[in-house]
Amino acid sequence: MHCPLCSSPAVIYDGVRGERICVRCGFVILERLCEPGPERCAGPGEETERADLSSGFDLTQHDYGLGSKFNVSWSLPPSERARLRRMQLLQQRARVLDWGDRSLREVLIELDKLCEDLSLSKGIKAEVSMHYRKVRAKRLTSGRSAHQVLAALILVTCRLRSIPRTDEEIARAVAERFGLEKSGVLKGVHRLTKLFSKELGLKLPCVSADSYIDRFAPQLGLSQRAAINAHEMLRALPKSFVQGKPPLFLAAIAIYCGANAAGEKMTLKKVAKTLGVGISSLSSSVARIRGIVSRE
């Protein structure tokens, strides 16, 4: 941020007054700013402050993280600790006001488990929870499985942020976590992804094949040389061959051909299973690519 008067980049934030101030000329650029972080306090004899009252603004919480919290110190007598724990339990119940908050809280807890299984960051989890609140406000979640809704929104968010997560992978994580049938989850994900992207007015870009190569090449145990060969193979594919094929399928072809070019043993079955593509389609496409290369 630069000062609009003197164009100096020396701008500081005053947390006490909630202002952004230019150090050079003293101009108050912004005022009455809210601090999004947690409230902090220091107990008697404590030098460092700790977040005891709230966790700060957090989209992944049903109450946006604005509900009051408190910790129970082990230095207190047992009777006092028991009394404070009972108060803590009552406070947690008071944060859930009605059935709507309760259902939202349960869904966000399930979302936290899914994001952990899929190794997704907290930023992605916050964006998924924001999309869930929007589709819930439009009453698009009524009568639908919460697990399928979450899976579809995770896929939508990953597509928007160009994160290489496949629909097969997300459906498998949901099926394993909640004991559901993978094929049923996958059908629901495809159907709900189209519905949510239309209702929310989102244009879902395709994740690039290079992103899939960068993700699955280490997972298959390939060397850096094989990964580089895969990227080069992807760029060398003819436009007539690439047109109409999904990026994940092109990444599978490039990975298999790149591994063979580097002299590393890699089977079609392993590549197809890891990336979630059909082995027969992959085999025929690889044979076609080899035919094109041999003619050239």
mmCIF file of N, CA and C in Angstrom, residues 201-266:
data_model
loop_
_atom_site.group_PDB
_atom_site.id
_atom_site.type_symbol
_atom_site.label_atom_id
_atom_site.label_comp_id
_atom_site.label_asym_id
_atom_site.label_seq_id
_atom_site.Cartn_x
_atom_site.Cartn_y
_atom_site.Cartn_z
ATOM 1 N N GLY A 201 -23.235 -18.902 -10.903
ATOM 2 C CA GLY A 201 -22.662 -18.106 -11.980
ATOM 3 C C GLY A 201 -21.156 -18.241 -12.099
ATOM 4 N N LEU A 202 -20.653 -19.460 -11.925
ATOM 5 C CA LEU A 202 -19.211 -19.698 -11.958
ATOM 6 C C LEU A 202 -18.815 -20.358 -13.269
ATOM 7 N N LYS A 203 -17.735 -19.903 -13.849
ATOM 8 C CA LYS A 203 -17.154 -20.543 -15.023
ATOM 9 C C LYS A 203 -15.956 -21.361 -14.564
ATOM 10 N N LEU A 204 -16.059 -22.670 -14.714
ATOM 11 C CA LEU A 204 -15.036 -23.565 -14.185
ATOM 12 C C LEU A 204 -13.973 -23.835 -15.242
ATOM 13 N N PRO A 205 -12.781 -23.291 -15.080
ATOM 14 C CA PRO A 205 -11.706 -23.599 -16.036
ATOM 15 C C PRO A 205 -11.168 -25.000 -15.803
ATOM 16 N N CYS A 206 -10.626 -25.593 -16.850
ATOM 17 C CA CYS A 206 -10.012 -26.917 -16.727
ATOM 18 C C CYS A 206 -8.618 -26.772 -16.119
ATOM 19 N N VAL A 207 -8.289 -27.694 -15.229
ATOM 20 C CA VAL A 207 -6.933 -27.730 -14.671
ATOM 21 C C VAL A 207 -5.983 -28.186 -15.770
ATOM 22 N N SER A 208 -4.848 -27.537 -15.904
ATOM 23 C CA SER A 208 -3.919 -27.851 -16.989
ATOM 24 C C SER A 208 -3.304 -29.232 -16.800
ATOM 25 N N ALA A 209 -2.957 -29.851 -17.922
ATOM 26 C CA ALA A 209 -2.315 -31.168 -17.876
ATOM 27 C C ALA A 209 -0.955 -31.098 -17.193
ATOM 28 N N ASP A 210 -0.268 -29.958 -17.306
ATOM 29 C CA ASP A 210 1.027 -29.802 -16.629
ATOM 30 C C ASP A 210 0.878 -29.911 -15.116
ATOM 31 N N SER A 211 -0.219 -29.379 -14.575
ATOM 32 C CA SER A 211 -0.445 -29.470 -13.129
ATOM 33 C C SER A 211 -0.641 -30.916 -12.700
ATOM 34 N N TYR A 212 -1.366 -31.684 -13.516
ATOM 35 C CA TYR A 212 -1.547 -33.104 -13.198
ATOM 36 C C TYR A 212 -0.224 -33.861 -13.273
ATOM 37 N N ILE A 213 0.624 -33.512 -14.233
ATOM 38 C CA ILE A 213 1.931 -34.174 -14.338
ATOM 39 C C ILE A 213 2.771 -33.880 -13.097
ATOM 40 N N ASP A 214 2.796 -32.618 -12.679
ATOM 41 C CA ASP A 214 3.582 -32.240 -11.501
ATOM 42 C C ASP A 214 3.089 -32.946 -10.246
ATOM 43 N N ARG A 215 1.805 -33.240 -10.193
ATOM 44 C CA ARG A 215 1.271 -33.884 -8.995
ATOM 45 C C ARG A 215 1.470 -35.394 -9.003
ATOM 46 N N PHE A 216 1.177 -36.041 -10.136
ATOM 47 C CA PHE A 216 1.169 -37.504 -10.154
ATOM 48 C C PHE A 216 2.532 -38.121 -10.468
ATOM 49 N N ALA A 217 3.445 -37.375 -11.065
ATOM 50 C CA ALA A 217 4.772 -37.938 -11.355
ATOM 51 C C ALA A 217 5.515 -38.342 -10.080
ATOM 52 N N PRO A 218 5.590 -37.490 -9.048
ATOM 53 C CA PRO A 218 6.218 -37.949 -7.797
ATOM 54 C C PRO A 218 5.437 -39.071 -7.123
ATOM 55 N N GLN A 219 4.113 -39.046 -7.256
ATOM 56 C CA GLN A 219 3.292 -40.092 -6.647
ATOM 57 C C GLN A 219 3.568 -41.452 -7.280
ATOM 58 N N LEU A 220 3.938 -41.472 -8.551
ATOM 59 C CA LEU A 220 4.279 -42.712 -9.248
ATOM 60 C C LEU A 220 5.747 -43.086 -9.080
ATOM 61 N N GLY A 221 6.495 -42.275 -8.346
ATOM 62 C CA GLY A 221 7.898 -42.577 -8.101
ATOM 63 C C GLY A 221 8.811 -42.293 -9.275
ATOM 64 N N LEU A 222 8.428 -41.359 -10.141
ATOM 65 C CA LEU A 222 9.239 -41.039 -11.313
ATOM 66 C C LEU A 222 10.315 -40.015 -10.961
ATOM 67 N N SER A 223 11.394 -40.058 -11.694
ATOM 68 C CA SER A 223 12.493 -39.124 -11.484
ATOM 69 C C SER A 223 12.168 -37.772 -12.114
ATOM 70 N N GLN A 224 13.022 -36.800 -11.825
ATOM 71 C CA GLN A 224 12.833 -35.466 -12.401
ATOM 72 C C GLN A 224 13.016 -35.493 -13.919
ATOM 73 N N ARG A 225 13.923 -36.344 -14.386
ATOM 74 C CA ARG A 225 14.143 -36.476 -15.827
ATOM 75 C C ARG A 225 12.881 -36.982 -16.524
ATOM 76 N N ALA A 226 12.205 -37.966 -15.906
ATOM 77 C CA ALA A 226 10.969 -38.495 -16.484
ATOM 78 C C ALA A 226 9.873 -37.437 -16.493
ATOM 79 N N ALA A 227 9.796 -36.625 -15.423
ATOM 80 C CA ALA A 227 8.790 -35.559 -15.375
ATOM 81 C C ALA A 227 9.049 -34.514 -16.460
ATOM 82 N N ILE A 228 10.319 -34.174 -16.664
ATOM 83 C CA ILE A 228 10.660 -33.216 -17.729
ATOM 84 C C ILE A 228 10.299 -33.788 -19.097
ATOM 85 N N ASN A 229 10.587 -35.080 -19.289
ATOM 86 C CA ASN A 229 10.209 -35.733 -20.550
ATOM 87 C C ASN A 229 8.702 -35.700 -20.768
ATOM 88 N N ALA A 230 7.941 -35.875 -19.672
ATOM 89 C CA ALA A 230 6.479 -35.853 -19.778
ATOM 90 C C ALA A 230 5.986 -34.477 -20.222
ATOM 91 N N HIS A 231 6.571 -33.418 -19.656
ATOM 92 C CA HIS A 231 6.185 -32.061 -20.062
ATOM 93 C C HIS A 231 6.545 -31.808 -21.530
ATOM 94 N N GLU A 232 7.705 -32.273 -21.936
ATOM 95 C CA GLU A 232 8.110 -32.094 -23.334
ATOM 96 C C GLU A 232 7.215 -32.889 -24.277
ATOM 97 N N MET A 233 6.851 -34.106 -23.855
ATOM 98 C CA MET A 233 5.949 -34.929 -24.667
ATOM 99 C C MET A 233 4.587 -34.259 -24.809
ATOM 100 N N LEU A 234 4.120 -33.648 -23.715
ATOM 101 C CA LEU A 234 2.821 -32.971 -23.754
ATOM 102 C C LEU A 234 2.828 -31.822 -24.759
ATOM 103 N N ARG A 235 3.896 -31.053 -24.777
ATOM 104 C CA ARG A 235 3.983 -29.930 -25.716
ATOM 105 C C ARG A 235 4.178 -30.393 -27.160
ATOM 106 N N ALA A 236 4.701 -31.609 -27.322
ATOM 107 C CA ALA A 236 4.959 -32.119 -28.674
ATOM 108 C C ALA A 236 3.761 -32.837 -29.285
ATOM 109 N N LEU A 237 2.695 -33.050 -28.499
ATOM 110 C CA LEU A 237 1.527 -33.761 -29.035
ATOM 111 C C LEU A 237 0.866 -32.935 -30.134
ATOM 112 N N PRO A 238 0.443 -33.563 -31.225
ATOM 113 C CA PRO A 238 -0.224 -32.826 -32.317
ATOM 114 C C PRO A 238 -1.551 -32.224 -31.866
ATOM 115 N N LYS A 239 -1.888 -31.067 -32.414
ATOM 116 C CA LYS A 239 -3.138 -30.408 -32.050
ATOM 117 C C LYS A 239 -4.350 -31.248 -32.428
ATOM 118 N N SER A 240 -4.249 -31.971 -33.528
ATOM 119 C CA SER A 240 -5.367 -32.824 -33.941
ATOM 120 C C SER A 240 -5.614 -33.941 -32.938
ATOM 121 N N PHE A 241 -4.565 -34.373 -32.260
ATOM 122 C CA PHE A 241 -4.713 -35.427 -31.254
ATOM 123 C C PHE A 241 -5.203 -34.859 -29.922
ATOM 124 N N VAL A 242 -4.722 -33.673 -29.555
ATOM 125 C CA VAL A 242 -5.051 -33.078 -28.257
ATOM 126 C C VAL A 242 -6.496 -32.600 -28.210
ATOM 127 N N GLN A 243 -7.019 -32.136 -29.322
ATOM 128 C CA GLN A 243 -8.349 -31.517 -29.355
ATOM 129 C C GLN A 243 -9.425 -32.494 -28.882
ATOM 130 N N GLY A 244 -10.215 -32.041 -27.917
ATOM 131 C CA GLY A 244 -11.333 -32.829 -27.422
ATOM 132 C C GLY A 244 -10.997 -33.798 -26.311
ATOM 133 N N LYS A 245 -9.731 -33.897 -25.910
ATOM 134 C CA LYS A 245 -9.345 -34.838 -24.857
ATOM 135 C C LYS A 245 -9.154 -34.087 -23.539
ATOM 136 N N PRO A 246 -9.597 -34.660 -22.420
ATOM 137 C CA PRO A 246 -9.459 -33.982 -21.127
ATOM 138 C C PRO A 246 -7.997 -33.886 -20.707
ATOM 139 N N PRO A 247 -7.637 -32.850 -19.946
ATOM 140 C CA PRO A 247 -6.241 -32.673 -19.521
ATOM 141 C C PRO A 247 -5.696 -33.849 -18.716
ATOM 142 N N LEU A 248 -6.548 -34.476 -17.895
ATOM 143 C CA LEU A 248 -6.082 -35.606 -17.093
ATOM 144 C C LEU A 248 -5.637 -36.764 -17.976
ATOM 145 N N PHE A 249 -6.372 -37.022 -19.048
ATOM 146 C CA PHE A 249 -6.026 -38.105 -19.968
ATOM 147 C C PHE A 249 -4.725 -37.788 -20.707
ATOM 148 N N LEU A 250 -4.562 -36.537 -21.117
ATOM 149 C CA LEU A 250 -3.321 -36.131 -21.784
ATOM 150 C C LEU A 250 -2.130 -36.247 -20.834
ATOM 151 N N ALA A 251 -2.352 -35.927 -19.561
ATOM 152 C CA ALA A 251 -1.279 -36.065 -18.574
ATOM 153 C C ALA A 251 -0.881 -37.525 -18.400
ATOM 154 N N ALA A 252 -1.866 -38.435 -18.418
ATOM 155 C CA ALA A 252 -1.565 -39.866 -18.291
ATOM 156 C C ALA A 252 -0.713 -40.350 -19.465
ATOM 157 N N ILE A 253 -1.063 -39.918 -20.673
ATOM 158 C CA ILE A 253 -0.281 -40.300 -21.862
ATOM 159 C C ILE A 253 1.145 -39.766 -21.757
ATOM 160 N N ALA A 254 1.268 -38.493 -21.376
ATOM 161 C CA ALA A 254 2.594 -37.873 -21.293
ATOM 162 C C ALA A 254 3.447 -38.520 -20.209
ATOM 163 N N ILE A 255 2.841 -38.870 -19.086
ATOM 164 C CA ILE A 255 3.598 -39.507 -17.998
ATOM 165 C C ILE A 255 4.121 -40.871 -18.426
ATOM 166 N N TYR A 256 3.275 -41.658 -19.071
ATOM 167 C CA TYR A 256 3.706 -43.000 -19.495
ATOM 168 C C TYR A 256 4.818 -42.909 -20.546
ATOM 169 N N CYS A 257 4.633 -42.056 -21.528
ATOM 170 C CA CYS A 257 5.654 -41.917 -22.580
ATOM 171 C C CYS A 257 6.939 -41.298 -22.031
ATOM 172 N N GLY A 258 6.802 -40.340 -21.104
ATOM 173 C CA GLY A 258 7.986 -39.722 -20.518
ATOM 174 C C GLY A 258 8.790 -40.687 -19.671
ATOM 175 N N ALA A 259 8.101 -41.573 -18.937
ATOM 176 C CA ALA A 259 8.805 -42.575 -18.129
ATOM 177 C C ALA A 259 9.556 -43.560 -19.015
ATOM 178 N N ASN A 260 8.912 -43.997 -20.097
ATOM 179 C CA ASN A 260 9.582 -44.926 -21.015
ATOM 180 C C ASN A 260 10.778 -44.265 -21.703
ATOM 181 N N ALA A 261 10.645 -42.985 -22.050
ATOM 182 C CA ALA A 261 11.757 -42.284 -22.695
ATOM 183 C C ALA A 261 12.949 -42.129 -21.758
ATOM 184 N N ALA A 262 12.679 -42.053 -20.445
ATOM 185 C CA ALA A 262 13.759 -41.936 -19.462
ATOM 186 C C ALA A 262 14.314 -43.294 -19.044
ATOM 187 N N GLY A 263 13.767 -44.375 -19.618
ATOM 188 C CA GLY A 263 14.244 -45.713 -19.292
ATOM 189 C C GLY A 263 13.748 -46.241 -17.963
ATOM 190 N N GLU A 264 12.645 -45.690 -17.448
ATOM 191 C CA GLU A 264 12.088 -46.137 -16.172
ATOM 192 C C GLU A 264 10.888 -47.048 -16.422
ATOM 193 N N LYS A 265 10.819 -48.107 -15.639
ATOM 194 C CA LYS A 265 9.756 -49.088 -15.824
ATOM 195 C C LYS A 265 8.437 -48.527 -15.296
ATOM 196 N N MET A 266 7.445 -48.493 -16.162
ATOM 197 C CA MET A 266 6.129 -47.987 -15.787
ATOM 198 C C MET A 266 5.083 -48.710 -16.620
#
